[in-house]
Coordinates of N, CA and C in Angstrom, one line a residue:
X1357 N 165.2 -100.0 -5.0 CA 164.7 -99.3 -3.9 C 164.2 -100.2 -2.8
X1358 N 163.5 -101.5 -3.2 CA 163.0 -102.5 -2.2 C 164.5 -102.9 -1.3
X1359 N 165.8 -102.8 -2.0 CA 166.9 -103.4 -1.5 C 166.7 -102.7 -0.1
X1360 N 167.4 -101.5 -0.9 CA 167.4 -100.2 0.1 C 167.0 -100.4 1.4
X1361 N 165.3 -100.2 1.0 CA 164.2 -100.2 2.5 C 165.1 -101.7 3.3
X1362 N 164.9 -102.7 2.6 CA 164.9 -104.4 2.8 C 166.2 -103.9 4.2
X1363 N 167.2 -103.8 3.4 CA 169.0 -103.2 4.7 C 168.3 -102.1 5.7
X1364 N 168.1 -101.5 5.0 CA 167.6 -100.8 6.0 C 167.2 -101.1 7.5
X1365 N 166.1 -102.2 7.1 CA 164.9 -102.7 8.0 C 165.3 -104.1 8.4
X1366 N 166.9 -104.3 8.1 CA 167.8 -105.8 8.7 C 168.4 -104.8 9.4
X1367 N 169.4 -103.8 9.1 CA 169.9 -103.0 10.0 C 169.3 -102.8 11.3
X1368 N 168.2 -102.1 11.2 CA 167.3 -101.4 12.5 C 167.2 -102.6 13.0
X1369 N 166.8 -103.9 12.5 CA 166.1 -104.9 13.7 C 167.8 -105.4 14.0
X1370 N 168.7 -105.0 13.7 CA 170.0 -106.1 14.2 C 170.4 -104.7 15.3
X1371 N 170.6 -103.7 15.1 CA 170.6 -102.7 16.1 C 169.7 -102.6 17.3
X1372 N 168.4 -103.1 17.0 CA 167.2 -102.9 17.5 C 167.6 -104.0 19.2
X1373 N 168.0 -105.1 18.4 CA 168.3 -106.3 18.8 C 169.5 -106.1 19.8
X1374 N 170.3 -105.9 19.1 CA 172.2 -105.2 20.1 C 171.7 -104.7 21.3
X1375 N 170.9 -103.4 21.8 CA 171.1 -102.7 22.4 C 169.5 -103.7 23.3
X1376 N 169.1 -104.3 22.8 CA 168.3 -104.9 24.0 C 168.4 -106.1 24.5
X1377 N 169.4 -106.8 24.1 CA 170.1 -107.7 24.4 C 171.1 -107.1 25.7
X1378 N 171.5 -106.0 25.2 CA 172.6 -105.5 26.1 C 171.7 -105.1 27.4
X1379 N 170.7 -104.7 27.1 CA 170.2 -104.1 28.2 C 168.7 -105.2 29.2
X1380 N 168.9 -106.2 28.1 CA 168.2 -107.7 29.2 C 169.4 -108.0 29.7
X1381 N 170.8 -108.0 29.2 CA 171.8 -108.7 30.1 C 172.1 -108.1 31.3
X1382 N 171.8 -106.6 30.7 CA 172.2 -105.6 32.5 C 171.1 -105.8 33.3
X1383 N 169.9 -106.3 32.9 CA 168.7 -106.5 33.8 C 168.6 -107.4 34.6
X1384 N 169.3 -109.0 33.9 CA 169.2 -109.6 34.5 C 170.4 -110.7 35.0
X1385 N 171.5 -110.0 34.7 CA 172.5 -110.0 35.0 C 173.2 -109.6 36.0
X1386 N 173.3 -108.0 36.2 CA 173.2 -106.9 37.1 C 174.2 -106.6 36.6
X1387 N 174.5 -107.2 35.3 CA 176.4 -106.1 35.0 C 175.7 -106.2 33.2
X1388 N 176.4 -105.0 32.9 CA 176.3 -104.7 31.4 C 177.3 -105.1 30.7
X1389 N 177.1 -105.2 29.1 CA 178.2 -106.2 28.7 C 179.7 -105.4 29.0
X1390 N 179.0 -103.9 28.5 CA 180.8 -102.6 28.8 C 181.3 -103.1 30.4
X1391 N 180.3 -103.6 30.9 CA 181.2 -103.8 32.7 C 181.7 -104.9 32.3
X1392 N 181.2 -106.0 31.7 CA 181.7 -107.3 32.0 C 183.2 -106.9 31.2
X1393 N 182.9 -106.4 29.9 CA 184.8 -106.1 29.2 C 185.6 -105.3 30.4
X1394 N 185.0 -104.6 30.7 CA 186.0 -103.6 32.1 C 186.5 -104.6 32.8
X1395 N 185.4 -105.7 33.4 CA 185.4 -106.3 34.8 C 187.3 -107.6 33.9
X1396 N 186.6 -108.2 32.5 CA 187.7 -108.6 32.0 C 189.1 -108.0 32.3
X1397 N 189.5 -106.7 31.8 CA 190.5 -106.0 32.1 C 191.3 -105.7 33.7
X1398 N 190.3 -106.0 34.6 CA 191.1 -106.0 35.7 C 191.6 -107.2 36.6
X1399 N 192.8 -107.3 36.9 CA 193.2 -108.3 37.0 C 193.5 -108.4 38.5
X1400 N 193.3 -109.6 39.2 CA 193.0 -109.8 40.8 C 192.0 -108.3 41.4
X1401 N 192.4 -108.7 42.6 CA 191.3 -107.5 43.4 C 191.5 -106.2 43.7
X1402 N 190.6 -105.6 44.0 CA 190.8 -104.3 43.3 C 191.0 -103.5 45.2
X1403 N 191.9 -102.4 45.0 CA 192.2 -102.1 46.7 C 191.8 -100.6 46.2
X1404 N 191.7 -100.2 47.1 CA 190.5 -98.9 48.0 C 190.9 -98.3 48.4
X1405 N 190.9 -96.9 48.7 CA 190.5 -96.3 50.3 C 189.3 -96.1 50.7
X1406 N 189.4 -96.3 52.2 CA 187.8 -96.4 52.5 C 188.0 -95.5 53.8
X1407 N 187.0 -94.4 53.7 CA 186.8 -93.6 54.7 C 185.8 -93.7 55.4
X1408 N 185.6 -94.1 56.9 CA 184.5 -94.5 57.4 C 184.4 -93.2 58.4
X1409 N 183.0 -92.5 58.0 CA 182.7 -91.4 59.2 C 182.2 -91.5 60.6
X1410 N 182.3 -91.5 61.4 CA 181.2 -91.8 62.9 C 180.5 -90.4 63.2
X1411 N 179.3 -90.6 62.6 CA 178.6 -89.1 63.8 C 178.0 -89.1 64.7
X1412 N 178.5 -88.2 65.7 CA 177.9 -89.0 67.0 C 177.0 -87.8 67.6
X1413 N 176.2 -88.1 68.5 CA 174.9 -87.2 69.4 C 175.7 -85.7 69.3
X1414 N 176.8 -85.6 69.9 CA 177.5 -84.1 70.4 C 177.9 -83.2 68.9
X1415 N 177.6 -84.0 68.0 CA 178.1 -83.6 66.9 C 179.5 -83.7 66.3
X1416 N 180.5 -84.2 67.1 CA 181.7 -84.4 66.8 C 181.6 -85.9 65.3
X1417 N 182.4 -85.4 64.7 CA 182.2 -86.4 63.5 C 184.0 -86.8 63.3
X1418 N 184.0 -88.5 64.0 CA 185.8 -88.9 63.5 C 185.7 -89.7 62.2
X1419 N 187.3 -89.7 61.9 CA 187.1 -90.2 60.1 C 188.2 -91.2 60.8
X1420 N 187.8 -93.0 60.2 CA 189.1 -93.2 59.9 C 189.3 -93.8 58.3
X1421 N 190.6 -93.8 58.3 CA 190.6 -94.2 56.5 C 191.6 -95.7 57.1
X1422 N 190.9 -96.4 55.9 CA 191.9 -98.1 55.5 C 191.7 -98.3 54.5
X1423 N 192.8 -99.2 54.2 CA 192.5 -99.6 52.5 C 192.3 -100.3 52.5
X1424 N 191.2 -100.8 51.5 CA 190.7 -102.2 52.0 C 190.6 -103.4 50.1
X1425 N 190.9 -104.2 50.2 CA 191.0 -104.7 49.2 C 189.6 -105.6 49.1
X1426 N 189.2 -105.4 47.7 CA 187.6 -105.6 47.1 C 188.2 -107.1 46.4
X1427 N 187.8 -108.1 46.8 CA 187.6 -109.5 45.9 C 186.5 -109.7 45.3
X1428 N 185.3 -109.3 45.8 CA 183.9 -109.5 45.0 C 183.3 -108.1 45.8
X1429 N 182.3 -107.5 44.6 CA 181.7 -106.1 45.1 C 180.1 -106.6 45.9
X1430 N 179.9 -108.0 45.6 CA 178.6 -108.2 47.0 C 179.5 -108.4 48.4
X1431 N 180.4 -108.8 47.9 CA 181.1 -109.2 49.8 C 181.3 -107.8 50.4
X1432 N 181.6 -106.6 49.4 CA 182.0 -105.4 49.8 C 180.9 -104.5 50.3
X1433 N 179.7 -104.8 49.1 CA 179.0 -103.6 49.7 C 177.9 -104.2 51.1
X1434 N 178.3 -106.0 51.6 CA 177.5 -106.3 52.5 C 178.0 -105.9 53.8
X1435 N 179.8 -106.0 53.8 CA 180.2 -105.7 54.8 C 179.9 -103.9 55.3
X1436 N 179.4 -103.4 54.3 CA 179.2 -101.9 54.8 C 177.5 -101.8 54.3
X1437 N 177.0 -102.4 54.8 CA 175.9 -102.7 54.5 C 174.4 -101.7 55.5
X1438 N 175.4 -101.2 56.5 CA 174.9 -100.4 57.9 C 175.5 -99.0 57.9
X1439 N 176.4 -98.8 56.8 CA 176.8 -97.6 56.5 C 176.4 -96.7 55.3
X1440 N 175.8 -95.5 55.5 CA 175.3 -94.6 54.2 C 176.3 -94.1 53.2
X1441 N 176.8 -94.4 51.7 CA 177.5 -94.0 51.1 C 177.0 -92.0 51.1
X1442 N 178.6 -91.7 51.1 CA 178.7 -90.4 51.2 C 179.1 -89.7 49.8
X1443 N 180.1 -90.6 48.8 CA 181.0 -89.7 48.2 C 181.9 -91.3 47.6
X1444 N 181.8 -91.0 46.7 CA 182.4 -92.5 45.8 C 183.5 -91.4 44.7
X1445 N 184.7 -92.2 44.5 CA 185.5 -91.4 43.2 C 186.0 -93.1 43.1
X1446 N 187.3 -93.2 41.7 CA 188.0 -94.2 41.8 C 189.0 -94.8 42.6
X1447 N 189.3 -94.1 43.3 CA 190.2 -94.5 44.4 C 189.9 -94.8 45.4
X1448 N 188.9 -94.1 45.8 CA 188.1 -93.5 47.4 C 186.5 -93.7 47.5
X1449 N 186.1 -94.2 48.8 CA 185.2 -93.8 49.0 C 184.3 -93.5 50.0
X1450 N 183.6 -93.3 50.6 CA 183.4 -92.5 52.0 C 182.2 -93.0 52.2
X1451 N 182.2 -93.4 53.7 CA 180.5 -94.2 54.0 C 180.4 -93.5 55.5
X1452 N 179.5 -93.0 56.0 CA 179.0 -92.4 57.4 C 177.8 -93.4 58.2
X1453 N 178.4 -93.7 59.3 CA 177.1 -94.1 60.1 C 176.6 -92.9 61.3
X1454 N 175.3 -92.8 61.8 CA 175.3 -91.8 63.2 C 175.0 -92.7 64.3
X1455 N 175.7 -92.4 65.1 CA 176.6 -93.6 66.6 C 175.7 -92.9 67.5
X1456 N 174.9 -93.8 68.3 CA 173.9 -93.5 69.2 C 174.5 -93.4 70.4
X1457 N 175.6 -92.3 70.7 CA 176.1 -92.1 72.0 C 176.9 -91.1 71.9
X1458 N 177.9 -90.3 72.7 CA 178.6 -89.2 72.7 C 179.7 -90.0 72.0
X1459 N 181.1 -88.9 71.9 CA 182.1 -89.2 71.4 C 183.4 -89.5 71.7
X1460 N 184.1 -89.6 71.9 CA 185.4 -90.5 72.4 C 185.9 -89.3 73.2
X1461 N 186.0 -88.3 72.7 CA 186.3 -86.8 72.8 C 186.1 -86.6 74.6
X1462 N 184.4 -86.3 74.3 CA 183.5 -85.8 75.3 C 183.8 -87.0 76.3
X1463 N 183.9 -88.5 76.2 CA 183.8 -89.3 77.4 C 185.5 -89.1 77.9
X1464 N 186.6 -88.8 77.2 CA 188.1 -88.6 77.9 C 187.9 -87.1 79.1
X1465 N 187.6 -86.4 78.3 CA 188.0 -85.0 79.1 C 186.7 -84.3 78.3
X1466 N 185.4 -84.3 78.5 CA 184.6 -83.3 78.5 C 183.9 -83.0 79.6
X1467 N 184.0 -81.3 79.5 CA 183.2 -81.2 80.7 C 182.4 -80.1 80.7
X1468 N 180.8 -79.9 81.1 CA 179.5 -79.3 81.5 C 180.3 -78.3 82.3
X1469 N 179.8 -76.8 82.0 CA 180.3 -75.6 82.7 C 179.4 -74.4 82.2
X1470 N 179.8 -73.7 82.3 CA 178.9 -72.2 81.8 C 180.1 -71.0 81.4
X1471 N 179.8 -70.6 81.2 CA 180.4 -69.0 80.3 C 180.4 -67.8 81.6
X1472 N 181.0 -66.6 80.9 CA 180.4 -65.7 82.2 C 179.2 -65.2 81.6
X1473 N 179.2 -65.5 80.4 CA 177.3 -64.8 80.3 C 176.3 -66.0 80.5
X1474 N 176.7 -67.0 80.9 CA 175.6 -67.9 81.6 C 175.3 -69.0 80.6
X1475 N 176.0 -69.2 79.4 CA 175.7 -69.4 78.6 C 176.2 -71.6 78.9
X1476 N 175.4 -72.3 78.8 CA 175.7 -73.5 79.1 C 176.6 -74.3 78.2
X1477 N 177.5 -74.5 78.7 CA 178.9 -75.0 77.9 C 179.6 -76.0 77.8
X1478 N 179.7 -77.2 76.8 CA 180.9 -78.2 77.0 C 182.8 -77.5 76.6
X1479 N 183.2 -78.0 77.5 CA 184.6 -77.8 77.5 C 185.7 -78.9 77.4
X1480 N 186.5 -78.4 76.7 CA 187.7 -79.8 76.3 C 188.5 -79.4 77.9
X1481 N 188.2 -80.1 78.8 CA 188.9 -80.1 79.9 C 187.9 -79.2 81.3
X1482 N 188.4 -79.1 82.0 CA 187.8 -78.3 82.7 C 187.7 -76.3 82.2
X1483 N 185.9 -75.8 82.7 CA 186.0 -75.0 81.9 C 186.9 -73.7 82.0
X1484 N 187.0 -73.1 81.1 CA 188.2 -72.0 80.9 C 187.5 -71.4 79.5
X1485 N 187.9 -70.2 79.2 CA 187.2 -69.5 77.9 C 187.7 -69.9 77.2
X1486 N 189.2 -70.5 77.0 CA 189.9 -71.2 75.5 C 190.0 -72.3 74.7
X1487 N 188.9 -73.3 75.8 CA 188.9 -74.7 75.4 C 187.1 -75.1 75.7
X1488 N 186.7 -73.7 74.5 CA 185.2 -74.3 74.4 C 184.9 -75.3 72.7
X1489 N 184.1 -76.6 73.4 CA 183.5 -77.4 72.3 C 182.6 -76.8 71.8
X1490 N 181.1 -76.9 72.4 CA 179.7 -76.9 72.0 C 179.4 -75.7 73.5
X1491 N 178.5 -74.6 72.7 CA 177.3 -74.0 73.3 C 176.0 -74.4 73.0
X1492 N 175.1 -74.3 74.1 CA 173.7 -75.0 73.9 C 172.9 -73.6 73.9
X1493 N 172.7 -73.0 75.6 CA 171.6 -72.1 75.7 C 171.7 -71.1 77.0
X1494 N 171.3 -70.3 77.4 CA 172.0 -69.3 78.3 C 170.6 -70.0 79.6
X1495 N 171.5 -69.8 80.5 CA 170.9 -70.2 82.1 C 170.6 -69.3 82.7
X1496 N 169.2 -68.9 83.4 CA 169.0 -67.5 84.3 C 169.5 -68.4 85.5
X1497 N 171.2 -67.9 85.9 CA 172.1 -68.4 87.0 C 171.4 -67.8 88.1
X1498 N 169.9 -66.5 88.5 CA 169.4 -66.4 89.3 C 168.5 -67.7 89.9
X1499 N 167.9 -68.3 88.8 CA 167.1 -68.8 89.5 C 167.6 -70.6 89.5
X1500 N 168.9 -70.9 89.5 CA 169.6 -71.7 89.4 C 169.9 -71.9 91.2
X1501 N 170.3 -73.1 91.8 CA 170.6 -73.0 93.2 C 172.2 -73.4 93.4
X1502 N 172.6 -72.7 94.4 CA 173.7 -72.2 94.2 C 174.5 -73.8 94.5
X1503 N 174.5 -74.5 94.9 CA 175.3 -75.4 94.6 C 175.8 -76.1 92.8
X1504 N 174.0 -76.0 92.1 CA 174.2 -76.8 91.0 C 175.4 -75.3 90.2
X1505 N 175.0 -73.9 90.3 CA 175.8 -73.0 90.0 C 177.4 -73.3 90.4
X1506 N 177.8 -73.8 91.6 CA 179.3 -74.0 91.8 C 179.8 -75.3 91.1
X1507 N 178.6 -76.4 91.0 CA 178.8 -77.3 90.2 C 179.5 -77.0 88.5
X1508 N 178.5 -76.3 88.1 CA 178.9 -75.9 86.6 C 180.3 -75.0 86.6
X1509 N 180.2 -74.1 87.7 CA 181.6 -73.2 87.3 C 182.9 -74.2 87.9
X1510 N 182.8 -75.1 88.4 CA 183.9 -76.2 88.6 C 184.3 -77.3 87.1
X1511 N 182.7 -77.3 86.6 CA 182.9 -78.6 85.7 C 182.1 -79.9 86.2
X1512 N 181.4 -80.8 85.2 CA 180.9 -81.5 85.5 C 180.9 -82.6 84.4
X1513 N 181.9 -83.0 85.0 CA 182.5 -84.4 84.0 C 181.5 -84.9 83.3
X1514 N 181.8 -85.4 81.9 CA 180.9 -86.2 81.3 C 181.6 -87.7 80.6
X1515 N 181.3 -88.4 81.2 CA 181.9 -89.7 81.3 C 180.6 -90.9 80.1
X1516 N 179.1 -90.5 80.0 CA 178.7 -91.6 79.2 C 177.5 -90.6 78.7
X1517 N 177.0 -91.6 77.8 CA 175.6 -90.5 77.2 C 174.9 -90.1 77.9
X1518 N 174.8 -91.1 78.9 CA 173.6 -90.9 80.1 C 173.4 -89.6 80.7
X1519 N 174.7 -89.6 81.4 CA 175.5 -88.0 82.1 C 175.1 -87.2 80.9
X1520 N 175.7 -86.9 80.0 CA 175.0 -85.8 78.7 C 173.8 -85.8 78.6
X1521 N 173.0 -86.8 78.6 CA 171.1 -86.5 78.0 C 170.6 -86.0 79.5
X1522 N 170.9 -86.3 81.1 CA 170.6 -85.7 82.4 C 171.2 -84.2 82.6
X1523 N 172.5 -83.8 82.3 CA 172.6 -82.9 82.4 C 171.9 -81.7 81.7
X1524 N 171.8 -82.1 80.3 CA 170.8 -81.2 79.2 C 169.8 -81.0 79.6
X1525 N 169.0 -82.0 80.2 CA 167.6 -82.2 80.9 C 167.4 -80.9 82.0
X1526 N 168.2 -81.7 83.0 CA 168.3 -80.8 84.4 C 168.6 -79.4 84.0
X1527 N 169.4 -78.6 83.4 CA 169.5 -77.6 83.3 C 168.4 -76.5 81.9
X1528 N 167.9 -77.6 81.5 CA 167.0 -76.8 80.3 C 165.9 -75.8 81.2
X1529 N 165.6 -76.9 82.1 CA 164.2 -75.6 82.9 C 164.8 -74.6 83.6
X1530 N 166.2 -73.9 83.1 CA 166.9 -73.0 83.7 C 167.2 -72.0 82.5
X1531 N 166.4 -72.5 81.3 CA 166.6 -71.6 80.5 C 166.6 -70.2 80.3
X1532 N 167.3 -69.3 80.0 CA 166.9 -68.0 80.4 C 166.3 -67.4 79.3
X1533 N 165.0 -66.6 78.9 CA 164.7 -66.3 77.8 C 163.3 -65.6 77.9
X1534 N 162.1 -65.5 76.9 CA 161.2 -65.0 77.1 C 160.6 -65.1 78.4
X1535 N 159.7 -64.8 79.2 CA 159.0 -65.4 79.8 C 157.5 -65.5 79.3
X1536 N 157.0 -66.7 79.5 CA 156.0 -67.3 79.2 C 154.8 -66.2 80.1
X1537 N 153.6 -66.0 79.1 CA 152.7 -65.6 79.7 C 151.3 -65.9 80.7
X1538 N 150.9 -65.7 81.3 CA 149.8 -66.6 82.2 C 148.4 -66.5 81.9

């Protein structure tokens, strides 16, 4: 019976032992020994797709994908080191940054206009009802002066952020909506 217990109590401490060995090596290592056999099994560098998102102020969000070949995974995750992982699989994997400016879009052909319900509007081009981007907020076109009014129903190019955060501005105290009480 003493055997018994005795195996027993070599077993537990050689198991005991295995699994914390394994897991001081993942501690202080940063790879566990199952990675290191994996990392064994693959042979030269390992290639990717890599989907890089841009989100920008207007909300427009571009993707582009490349494949990128991994020689070491610190060189990899430093070079995207400014990008938020989105979505990892084996093949693929997807990182987003948000771009502190409008979007490629809005600076070629976007343009500030209004609706016929007053409604303050970006347009892919000059405005027209079939080529709306973004709605913001409805304008009391009464109390608007009639030039900045011919302004918007012509279009008012948006060429940099600047032009987008002024025109938002300028036009917000033209909001049309509750009126505030005194």
């Amino acid at each position: 019976m003493r055997t018994i217990w005795g195996l027993l109590a070599v077993g537990a401490a050689s198991f005991y032992l295995f699994f914390q060995m394994d897991a001081f090596n993942f501690l202080s290592n940063g790879t566990s020994l199952y990675a290191k056999a994996a990392e064994e099994q693959i042979e030269g560098p390992l290639k990717m797709e890599v989907i890089l998102e841009r989100e920008y102020l207007d909300g427009e969000v571009s993707q582009e994908t490349i494949e990128e070949t991994i020689w070491t995974l610190e060189d990899f995750w430093a070079k995207y080191d400014q990008w938020q992982l989105v979505d990892m699989d084996i093949d693929y994997i997807v990182f987003r940054r948000k771009v502190d400016d409008i979007s490629p879009l809005l600076k070629a052909n976007g343009y500030f206009g209004v609706t016929e319900d007053g409604t303050l509007t970006i347009f892919n081009g000059k405005p027209q009802k079939t080529n709306i981007i973004q709605s913001f907020f409805q304008i009391d076109l009464g109390k608007l002066e009639s030039t900045k009014c011919e302004e918007l129903k012509k279009g008012i190019p948006i060429v940099s952020k600047d032009r987008y955060v002024e025109v938002l501005e300028t036009f917000k105290s033209y909001t049309a909506g509750e009126k505030q009480a005194n």
